[in-house]
Amino acid sequence: MSASHMFRRATSSYPTPDVSGPTPLQAWIDVYNTVKASGLIPADIEPTTLENGAPVYADGSGSTTAVCSWTQNGCLAADDIVDAPDGMIGIAFDDGPQPPSSALYTFLAAQSQKATHFMIGSRIIDNSALFQTAVANGDEIASHTWSHPYCTSMTDMQLLGELGWTSQLIFDMTGRLPALFRPPYGDTDNRVRAIARHVFNLTTVIWNHDTDDWSSAVSASELATELTTWIALPKSPGLIMLEHELSNKSVTGFIDAYPQMKSAGWQTRPISSLFGLPFYQNSINDTSATTTEPIADGLISSTQVASTSIQAATSAASFTTSTRPTSTPASTSKTSSDEANSSASHAHVATSAIVGIALGAAALLALLLIMAALYKRRRAGSRSAQRQRLLQDRAGREERDAAFSPTTAASSMREAGYRDSRFDSPAILVQHVG
């Protein structure tokens, strides 16, 4: 069945909305088994249990670097995205599409501002027309799981269902596979990261500022004050704020703050554009052609748009790195010849044409190789710079933590899993809703 026939497909073909940990497809399980056998998915990190609404590790291992729980102690992996480059703000929203999204999408389109939407699969089912509006606007569609659970509390199979069905639905409706994943509540550890990265080739995105726009305890005026304060801060590092499209308050808060971002000189971009990366694994953006190049080093292949499921590749090559392929530019060649009066001149023209085509193909191949090398170098440079920022930020956190006893504000912040690296003193925030 063609993806263009998506809207004739029964909703029951997908898991029931808002049911956590839906059953994954066998194709995803096969890829998972291959990755697991290679040792890339930690076998010694058990799912958490929820106590008073917060994930808890039974053996108390959440604070270790081997587990690297962002919820427990703000631990970051080397390829987590948390800070924007200097002078930039990542424009992104969680939990859509929802009824308040309509005003947000209208505003973004009027400003010619592209954004990243971390969407919940169940909400896409409920609000498919709004979803298509975001796609038509050219915005980046990313994954926020199927049912918005605490990801560390999920078993491996449940995580496969949460991530797989969200990617599947986005693929069925657009022909494109998301490249980014934001765990709800920011709840991730090395097991969750590994499944997202090595099975579905999803990069984990966190944030460095929580606007609290999700909280009913935060008034519209308080939200405006908080956003205004952050926008006026020095532009290093750049901002990736946790914002939502789930209420009129959250949407209005962004709309009111946006002119201040521009007047303050911030560059406002979708998350992938902050680092010069494509929006999708198999396409540069919402309007460019899709590609059937392998994804995640051959583990998962994006299929033609006519397919309705993510297919497992027949073989797995290297598991050490992953790339997002760019679509290969199409090229056409045109040859023409004048009529000749003899068979010899026909042969000459034919030979010239063949030589011309060969030279053109060689030049195109050289150009593609150069483009690939430049893209690889740029991506490596972005990752290297980001990694250095993360290491510096982590060192700053450790230095600050040493100045406080476990009973002070820093201890409270560790328990909340949040750090605000832009203030000299940590800010104490209530548990966020990602």
GROMACS .gro file of C-alpha atoms in nm:
model
  434
    1MET     CA    1   0.000   0.000   0.000
    2SER     CA    2   0.132   0.340  -0.094
    3ALA     CA    3   0.205   0.594   0.177
    4SER     CA    4  -0.007   0.837  -0.024
    5HIS     CA    5  -0.305   0.618   0.066
    6MET     CA    6  -0.241   0.673   0.435
    7PHE     CA    7  -0.576   0.833   0.505
    8ARG     CA    8  -0.763   0.534   0.365
    9ARG     CA    9  -0.580   0.311   0.610
   10ALA     CA   10  -0.780   0.214   0.920
   11THR     CA   11  -0.662   0.370   1.244
   12SER     CA   12  -0.682   0.024   1.402
   13SER     CA   13  -0.379  -0.072   1.194
   14TYR     CA   14  -0.179   0.130   1.446
   15PRO     CA   15  -0.161   0.068   1.820
   16THR     CA   16  -0.436   0.210   2.037
   17PRO     CA   17  -0.351   0.575   2.116
   18ASP     CA   18  -0.204   0.646   2.459
   19VAL     CA   19  -0.141   0.281   2.544
   20SER     CA   20   0.220   0.264   2.665
   21GLY     CA   21   0.471   0.023   2.521
   22PRO     CA   22   0.283  -0.100   2.212
   23THR     CA   23   0.391  -0.428   2.055
   24PRO     CA   24   0.676  -0.366   1.807
   25LEU     CA   25   0.695  -0.503   1.455
   26GLN     CA   26   0.913  -0.807   1.395
   27ALA     CA   27   1.139  -0.607   1.162
   28TRP     CA   28   1.236  -0.378   1.449
   29ILE     CA   29   1.288  -0.674   1.682
   30ASP     CA   30   1.521  -0.835   1.428
   31VAL     CA   31   1.734  -0.521   1.411
   32TYR     CA   32   1.730  -0.493   1.789
   33ASN     CA   33   1.851  -0.852   1.827
   34THR     CA   34   2.139  -0.786   1.590
   35VAL     CA   35   2.241  -0.471   1.774
   36LYS     CA   36   2.200  -0.637   2.114
   37ALA     CA   37   2.421  -0.927   2.008
   38SER     CA   38   2.690  -0.678   1.905
   39GLY     CA   39   2.703  -0.541   2.261
   40LEU     CA   40   2.583  -0.192   2.176
   41ILE     CA   41   2.278  -0.205   2.403
   42PRO     CA   42   2.375  -0.230   2.773
   43ALA     CA   43   2.257  -0.553   2.931
   44ASP     CA   44   2.310  -0.443   3.290
   45ILE     CA   45   2.077  -0.139   3.304
   46GLU     CA   46   1.737  -0.243   3.433
   47PRO     CA   47   1.417  -0.043   3.375
   48THR     CA   48   1.328   0.201   3.651
   49THR     CA   49   1.014   0.188   3.862
   50LEU     CA   50   0.798   0.494   3.920
   51GLU     CA   51   0.775   0.607   4.281
   52ASN     CA   52   0.559   0.911   4.346
   53GLY     CA   53   0.574   0.984   3.974
   54ALA     CA   54   0.953   0.976   3.949
   55PRO     CA   55   1.174   0.701   3.799
   56VAL     CA   56   1.391   0.514   4.051
   57TYR     CA   57   1.667   0.260   3.989
   58ALA     CA   58   1.627  -0.037   4.221
   59ASP     CA   59   2.002  -0.074   4.276
   60GLY     CA   60   2.062   0.299   4.309
   61SER     CA   61   2.278   0.298   3.995
   62GLY     CA   62   2.112   0.599   3.833
   63SER     CA   63   2.386   0.835   3.945
   64THR     CA   64   2.670   0.633   3.786
   65THR     CA   65   2.833   0.731   3.460
   66ALA     CA   66   2.772   0.379   3.325
   67VAL     CA   67   2.397   0.439   3.348
   68CYS     CA   68   2.422   0.813   3.273
   69SER     CA   69   2.070   0.911   3.375
   70TRP     CA   70   1.980   1.266   3.283
   71THR     CA   71   1.683   1.253   3.519
   72GLN     CA   72   1.890   1.147   3.818
   73ASN     CA   73   2.193   1.372   3.786
   74GLY     CA   74   2.190   1.557   3.455
   75CYS     CA   75   2.434   1.312   3.295
   76LEU     CA   76   2.487   1.369   2.923
   77ALA     CA   77   2.621   1.137   2.656
   78ALA     CA   78   2.872   1.270   2.405
   79ASP     CA   79   2.618   1.296   2.122
   80ASP     CA   80   2.324   1.431   2.323
   81ILE     CA   81   2.212   1.769   2.194
   82VAL     CA   82   2.154   2.009   2.484
   83ASP     CA   83   2.310   2.347   2.393
   84ALA     CA   84   2.270   2.552   2.077
   85PRO     CA   85   2.574   2.712   1.914
   86ASP     CA   86   2.657   3.060   2.040
   87GLY     CA   87   2.410   3.324   1.932
   88MET     CA   88   2.141   3.076   1.830
   89ILE     CA   89   1.806   2.966   1.972
   90GLY     CA   90   1.662   2.629   1.878
   91ILE     CA   91   1.291   2.678   1.804
   92ALA     CA   92   1.123   2.357   1.918
   93PHE     CA   93   0.799   2.243   2.077
   94ASP     CA   94   0.688   1.925   2.252
   95ASP     CA   95   0.364   1.727   2.278
   96GLY     CA   96   0.195   1.828   1.953
   97PRO     CA   97  -0.009   1.830   1.755
   98GLN     CA   98  -0.283   1.964   1.984
   99PRO     CA   99  -0.568   2.213   1.931
  100PRO     CA  100  -0.354   2.510   2.049
  101SER     CA  101  -0.101   2.415   1.779
  102SER     CA  102  -0.317   2.581   1.515
  103ALA     CA  103  -0.236   2.935   1.635
  104LEU     CA  104   0.132   2.842   1.669
  105TYR     CA  105   0.156   2.705   1.314
  106THR     CA  106  -0.019   3.011   1.174
  107PHE     CA  107   0.223   3.241   1.354
  108LEU     CA  108   0.533   3.047   1.250
  109ALA     CA  109   0.423   3.049   0.886
  110ALA     CA  110   0.355   3.423   0.897
  111GLN     CA  111   0.707   3.481   1.030
  112SER     CA  112   0.863   3.239   0.778
  113GLN     CA  113   1.009   3.068   1.084
  114LYS     CA  114   1.081   2.696   1.066
  115ALA     CA  115   1.062   2.496   1.389
  116THR     CA  116   1.114   2.145   1.523
  117HIS     CA  117   0.808   1.965   1.658
  118PHE     CA  118   0.869   1.670   1.890
  119MET     CA  119   0.539   1.497   1.826
  120ILE     CA  120   0.357   1.223   2.013
  121GLY     CA  121   0.237   0.945   1.785
  122SER     CA  122  -0.101   0.924   1.958
  123ARG     CA  123  -0.157   1.298   1.910
  124ILE     CA  124  -0.078   1.266   1.539
  125ILE     CA  125  -0.355   1.005   1.517
  126ASP     CA  126  -0.595   1.240   1.698
  127ASN     CA  127  -0.501   1.557   1.508
  128SER     CA  128  -0.385   1.446   1.164
  129ALA     CA  129  -0.496   1.767   0.990
  130LEU     CA  130  -0.283   1.978   1.223
  131PHE     CA  131   0.006   1.741   1.164
  132GLN     CA  132  -0.020   1.796   0.791
  133THR     CA  133  -0.025   2.172   0.847
  134ALA     CA  134   0.311   2.153   1.026
  135VAL     CA  135   0.451   1.944   0.741
  136ALA     CA  136   0.312   2.184   0.480
  137ASN     CA  137   0.480   2.470   0.666
  138GLY     CA  138   0.813   2.296   0.610
  139ASP     CA  139   0.879   2.235   0.978
  140GLU     CA  140   1.095   1.954   1.113
  141ILE     CA  141   0.897   1.661   1.253
  142ALA     CA  142   1.073   1.467   1.530
  143SER     CA  143   0.980   1.186   1.769
  144HIS     CA  144   0.840   1.227   2.121
  145THR     CA  145   0.731   0.860   2.155
  146TRP     CA  146   0.391   0.702   2.105
  147SER     CA  147   0.233   0.762   2.448
  148HIS     CA  148   0.467   1.000   2.637
  149PRO     CA  149   0.598   0.757   2.904
  150TYR     CA  150   0.903   0.774   3.128
  151CYS     CA  151   1.133   0.597   2.884
  152THR     CA  152   1.366   0.452   3.147
  153SER     CA  153   1.067   0.268   3.298
  154MET     CA  154   1.003   0.085   2.969
  155THR     CA  155   1.139  -0.259   2.885
  156ASP     CA  156   1.345  -0.288   2.567
  157MET     CA  157   1.047  -0.427   2.375
  158GLN     CA  158   0.821  -0.149   2.501
  159LEU     CA  159   1.076   0.109   2.388
  160LEU     CA  160   1.087  -0.050   2.044
  161GLY     CA  161   0.712  -0.002   2.021
  162GLU     CA  162   0.718   0.356   2.151
  163LEU     CA  163   0.988   0.470   1.910
  164GLY     CA  164   0.910   0.240   1.620
  165TRP     CA  165   0.541   0.319   1.585
  166THR     CA  166   0.603   0.694   1.606
  167SER     CA  167   0.862   0.676   1.330
  168GLN     CA  168   0.634   0.444   1.133
  169LEU     CA  169   0.339   0.682   1.151
  170ILE     CA  170   0.548   0.984   1.050
  171PHE     CA  171   0.694   0.780   0.764
  172ASP     CA  172   0.352   0.664   0.644
  173MET     CA  173   0.217   1.018   0.640
  174THR     CA  174   0.518   1.197   0.493
  175GLY     CA  175   0.755   0.942   0.338
  176ARG     CA  176   1.023   1.073   0.575
  177LEU     CA  177   1.194   0.920   0.876
  178PRO     CA  178   1.258   1.146   1.177
  179ALA     CA  179   1.620   1.197   1.280
  180LEU     CA  180   1.568   1.344   1.629
  181PHE     CA  181   1.412   1.210   1.947
  182ARG     CA  182   1.331   1.393   2.268
  183PRO     CA  183   1.252   1.163   2.562
  184PRO     CA  184   0.943   1.277   2.755
  185TYR     CA  185   1.039   1.448   3.083
  186GLY     CA  186   1.400   1.429   2.957
  187ASP     CA  187   1.401   1.080   3.107
  188THR     CA  188   1.683   0.889   2.941
  189ASP     CA  189   1.986   0.677   3.022
  190ASN     CA  190   2.243   0.482   2.822
  191ARG     CA  191   2.002   0.194   2.755
  192VAL     CA  192   1.735   0.425   2.614
  193ARG     CA  193   1.994   0.619   2.415
  194ALA     CA  194   2.138   0.299   2.265
  195ILE     CA  195   1.801   0.169   2.146
  196ALA     CA  196   1.711   0.508   1.996
  197ARG     CA  197   2.050   0.547   1.828
  198HIS     CA  198   2.142   0.199   1.712
  199VAL     CA  199   1.799   0.057   1.626
  200PHE     CA  200   1.622   0.367   1.491
  201ASN     CA  201   1.916   0.602   1.424
  202LEU     CA  202   1.761   0.874   1.641
  203THR     CA  203   1.973   1.143   1.805
  204THR     CA  204   1.867   1.237   2.159
  205VAL     CA  205   1.779   1.604   2.220
  206ILE     CA  206   1.748   1.749   2.572
  207TRP     CA  207   1.741   2.122   2.665
  208ASN     CA  208   1.933   2.374   2.874
  209HIS     CA  209   1.634   2.583   2.987
  210ASP     CA  210   1.292   2.468   3.105
  211THR     CA  211   1.033   2.742   3.052
  212ASP     CA  212   0.783   2.571   3.286
  213ASP     CA  213   0.518   2.661   3.029
  214TRP     CA  214   0.362   2.320   3.095
  215SER     CA  215   0.296   2.397   3.462
  216SER     CA  216  -0.042   2.527   3.575
  217ALA     CA  217   0.141   2.684   3.870
  218VAL     CA  218   0.323   2.922   3.634
  219SER     CA  219   0.111   3.217   3.524
  220ALA     CA  220   0.128   3.377   3.181
  221SER     CA  221   0.304   3.682   3.326
  222GLU     CA  222   0.560   3.465   3.507
  223LEU     CA  223   0.626   3.276   3.185
  224ALA     CA  224   0.676   3.604   2.999
  225THR     CA  225   0.920   3.727   3.264
  226GLU     CA  226   1.120   3.407   3.251
  227LEU     CA  227   1.147   3.409   2.872
  228THR     CA  228   1.241   3.778   2.866
  229THR     CA  229   1.515   3.718   3.123
  230TRP     CA  230   1.672   3.435   2.926
  231ILE     CA  231   1.657   3.617   2.595
  232ALA     CA  232   1.849   3.908   2.750
  233LEU     CA  233   2.132   3.683   2.875
  234PRO     CA  234   2.471   3.652   2.703
  235LYS     CA  235   2.452   3.439   2.391
  236SER     CA  236   2.696   3.168   2.496
  237PRO     CA  237   2.596   2.895   2.494
  238GLY     CA  238   2.295   2.926   2.270
  239LEU     CA  239   1.949   2.836   2.395
  240ILE     CA  240   1.755   2.516   2.353
  241MET     CA  241   1.444   2.578   2.560
  242LEU     CA  242   1.180   2.329   2.663
  243GLU     CA  243   0.859   2.469   2.518
  244HIS     CA  244   0.523   2.310   2.443
  245GLU     CA  245   0.230   2.344   2.209
  246LEU     CA  246  -0.018   2.192   2.453
  247SER     CA  247  -0.195   2.502   2.588
  248ASN     CA  248  -0.294   2.852   2.482
  249LYS     CA  249  -0.067   2.985   2.756
  250SER     CA  250   0.241   2.805   2.628
  251VAL     CA  251   0.175   2.903   2.266
  252THR     CA  252   0.100   3.268   2.352
  253GLY     CA  253   0.413   3.283   2.568
  254PHE     CA  254   0.630   3.192   2.270
  255ILE     CA  255   0.446   3.420   2.028
  256ASP     CA  256   0.490   3.717   2.261
  257ALA     CA  257   0.859   3.641   2.321
  258TYR     CA  258   0.953   3.578   1.958
  259PRO     CA  259   0.991   3.948   1.857
  260GLN     CA  260   1.225   3.995   2.153
  261MET     CA  261   1.442   3.706   2.031
  262LYS     CA  262   1.479   3.873   1.692
  263SER     CA  263   1.537   4.223   1.825
  264ALA     CA  264   1.802   4.091   2.064
  265GLY     CA  265   1.995   3.954   1.767
  266TRP     CA  266   1.940   3.582   1.817
  267GLN     CA  267   1.944   3.351   1.517
  268THR     CA  268   1.633   3.134   1.542
  269ARG     CA  269   1.648   2.791   1.380
  270PRO     CA  270   1.503   2.440   1.400
  271ILE     CA  271   1.719   2.200   1.601
  272SER     CA  272   1.882   2.018   1.307
  273SER     CA  273   1.952   2.348   1.132
  274LEU     CA  274   2.151   2.464   1.435
  275PHE     CA  275   2.416   2.212   1.330
  276GLY     CA  276   2.368   2.217   0.953
  277LEU     CA  277   2.207   1.872   0.949
  278PRO     CA  278   1.915   1.738   0.742
  279PHE     CA  279   1.571   1.729   0.903
  280TYR     CA  280   1.523   1.361   0.825
  281GLN     CA  281   1.721   1.044   0.785
  282ASN     CA  282   1.613   1.005   0.424
  283SER     CA  283   1.549   1.365   0.316
  284ILE     CA  284   1.698   1.709   0.368
  285ASN     CA  285   1.362   1.868   0.450
  286ASP     CA  286   0.987   1.841   0.387
  287THR     CA  287   1.008   1.929   0.018
  288SER     CA  288   1.332   1.770  -0.101
  289ALA     CA  289   1.344   1.427  -0.260
  290THR     CA  290   1.370   1.119  -0.041
  291THR     CA  291   1.655   0.875  -0.076
  292THR     CA  292   1.677   0.500  -0.035
  293GLU     CA  293   2.030   0.517   0.102
  294PRO     CA  294   2.095   0.296   0.407
  295ILE     CA  295   2.033   0.438   0.750
  296ALA     CA  296   2.229   0.365   1.068
  297ASP     CA  297   2.515   0.195   0.887
  298GLY     CA  298   2.290  -0.048   0.704
  299LEU     CA  299   2.089  -0.159   1.005
  300ILE     CA  300   1.768   0.000   0.887
  301SER     CA  301   1.694   0.101   0.531
  302SER     CA  302   1.441   0.366   0.443
  303THR     CA  303   1.215   0.225   0.176
  304GLN     CA  304   1.049   0.386  -0.121
  305VAL     CA  305   0.761   0.613  -0.028
  306ALA     CA  306   0.534   0.339  -0.165
  307SER     CA  307   0.620   0.120   0.134
  308THR     CA  308   0.424   0.136   0.458
  309SER     CA  309   0.676   0.000   0.702
  310ILE     CA  310   1.035   0.045   0.806
  311GLN     CA  311   1.219  -0.254   0.666
  312ALA     CA  312   1.510  -0.430   0.833
  313ALA     CA  313   1.817  -0.447   0.615
  314THR     CA  314   1.944  -0.784   0.508
  315SER     CA  315   2.283  -0.731   0.665
  316ALA     CA  316   2.453  -0.519   0.927
  317ALA     CA  317   2.788  -0.363   0.860
  318SER     CA  318   2.962  -0.136   1.110
  319PHE     CA  319   2.783  -0.038   1.431
  320THR     CA  320   3.029   0.222   1.553
  321THR     CA  321   2.898   0.533   1.383
  322SER     CA  322   2.578   0.652   1.225
  323THR     CA  323   2.511   0.909   0.960
  324ARG     CA  324   2.213   1.083   0.811
  325PRO     CA  325   2.233   1.050   0.434
  326THR     CA  326   2.164   1.350   0.224
  327SER     CA  327   1.967   1.305  -0.093
  328THR     CA  328   2.182   1.267  -0.401
  329PRO     CA  329   2.132   1.544  -0.656
  330ALA     CA  330   1.979   1.421  -0.977
  331SER     CA  331   2.168   1.497  -1.295
  332THR     CA  332   2.076   1.478  -1.659
  333SER     CA  333   2.295   1.473  -1.964
  334LYS     CA  334   2.200   1.601  -2.306
  335THR     CA  335   2.381   1.530  -2.629
  336SER     CA  336   2.306   1.656  -2.975
  337SER     CA  337   2.464   1.606  -3.313
  338ASP     CA  338   2.428   1.751  -3.659
  339GLU     CA  339   2.325   1.528  -3.941
  340ALA     CA  340   2.619   1.384  -4.128
  341ASN     CA  341   2.646   1.267  -4.484
  342SER     CA  342   2.849   0.959  -4.411
  343SER     CA  343   2.858   0.671  -4.168
  344ALA     CA  344   3.204   0.781  -4.058
  345SER     CA  345   3.077   1.114  -3.929
  346HIS     CA  346   2.795   0.934  -3.745
  347ALA     CA  347   3.054   0.714  -3.577
  348HIS     CA  348   3.261   1.017  -3.489
  349VAL     CA  349   2.963   1.191  -3.328
  350ALA     CA  350   2.871   0.876  -3.137
  351THR     CA  351   3.226   0.837  -3.011
  352SER     CA  352   3.236   1.199  -2.903
  353ALA     CA  353   2.908   1.159  -2.722
  354ILE     CA  354   3.033   0.853  -2.536
  355VAL     CA  355   3.352   1.032  -2.437
  356GLY     CA  356   3.151   1.335  -2.327
  357ILE     CA  357   2.917   1.123  -2.116
  358ALA     CA  358   3.211   0.943  -1.958
  359LEU     CA  359   3.384   1.269  -1.874
  360GLY     CA  360   3.060   1.414  -1.738
  361ALA     CA  361   3.002   1.107  -1.522
  362ALA     CA  362   3.357   1.124  -1.390
  363ALA     CA  363   3.319   1.491  -1.307
  364LEU     CA  364   2.986   1.425  -1.135
  365LEU     CA  365   3.137   1.141  -0.935
  366ALA     CA  366   3.426   1.363  -0.827
  367LEU     CA  367   3.182   1.636  -0.728
  368LEU     CA  368   2.973   1.393  -0.523
  369LEU     CA  369   3.284   1.261  -0.348
  370ILE     CA  370   3.390   1.615  -0.263
  371MET     CA  371   3.042   1.700  -0.135
  372ALA     CA  372   3.037   1.384   0.077
  373ALA     CA  373   3.377   1.464   0.225
  374LEU     CA  374   3.274   1.821   0.304
  375TYR     CA  375   2.950   1.706   0.462
  376LYS     CA  376   3.132   1.446   0.672
  377ARG     CA  377   3.390   1.703   0.783
  378ARG     CA  378   3.124   1.961   0.869
  379ARG     CA  379   2.920   1.707   1.065
  380ALA     CA  380   3.229   1.586   1.250
  381GLY     CA  381   3.324   1.944   1.331
  382SER     CA  382   2.977   2.018   1.464
  383ARG     CA  383   2.981   1.707   1.678
  384SER     CA  384   3.335   1.781   1.802
  385ALA     CA  385   3.247   2.138   1.899
  386GLN     CA  386   2.929   2.026   2.068
  387ARG     CA  387   3.112   1.754   2.260
  388GLN     CA  388   3.367   2.008   2.384
  389ARG     CA  389   3.088   2.238   2.505
  390LEU     CA  390   2.921   1.951   2.686
  391LEU     CA  391   3.244   1.850   2.858
  392GLN     CA  392   3.307   2.208   2.968
  393ASP     CA  393   2.951   2.239   3.094
  394ARG     CA  394   2.982   1.914   3.287
  395ALA     CA  395   3.306   2.031   3.449
  396GLY     CA  396   3.132   2.353   3.551
  397ARG     CA  397   2.852   2.157   3.710
  398GLU     CA  398   3.093   1.943   3.911
  399GLU     CA  399   3.272   2.255   4.032
  400ARG     CA  400   2.945   2.412   4.143
  401ASP     CA  401   2.827   2.093   4.309
  402ALA     CA  402   3.145   2.080   4.518
  403ALA     CA  403   3.054   2.416   4.672
  404PHE     CA  404   2.725   2.289   4.814
  405SER     CA  405   2.642   2.030   5.075
  406PRO     CA  406   2.395   1.753   4.988
  407THR     CA  407   2.125   1.935   5.184
  408THR     CA  408   2.142   2.256   4.983
  409ALA     CA  409   1.989   2.372   4.656
  410ALA     CA  410   2.236   2.180   4.439
  411SER     CA  411   2.122   1.856   4.598
  412SER     CA  412   1.762   1.946   4.524
  413MET     CA  413   1.856   2.014   4.165
  414ARG     CA  414   2.031   1.680   4.127
  415GLU     CA  415   1.717   1.511   4.249
  416ALA     CA  416   1.515   1.708   3.994
  417GLY     CA  417   1.767   1.623   3.719
  418TYR     CA  418   1.811   1.983   3.609
  419ARG     CA  419   2.095   2.231   3.580
  420ASP     CA  420   2.083   2.590   3.459
  421SER     CA  421   2.434   2.652   3.330
  422ARG     CA  422   2.376   3.020   3.251
  423PHE     CA  423   2.352   3.142   3.611
  424ASP     CA  424   2.624   3.146   3.873
  425SER     CA  425   2.387   2.983   4.122
  426PRO     CA  426   2.174   2.685   4.018
  427ALA     CA  427   1.804   2.751   3.983
  428ILE     CA  428   1.572   2.516   4.164
  429LEU     CA  429   1.291   2.399   3.941
  430VAL     CA  430   1.002   2.169   4.008
  431GLN     CA  431   0.987   1.843   3.815
  432HIS     CA  432   0.947   1.929   3.448
  433VAL     CA  433   0.705   1.781   3.201
  434GLY     CA  434   0.891   1.719   2.875
   0.00000   0.00000   0.00000
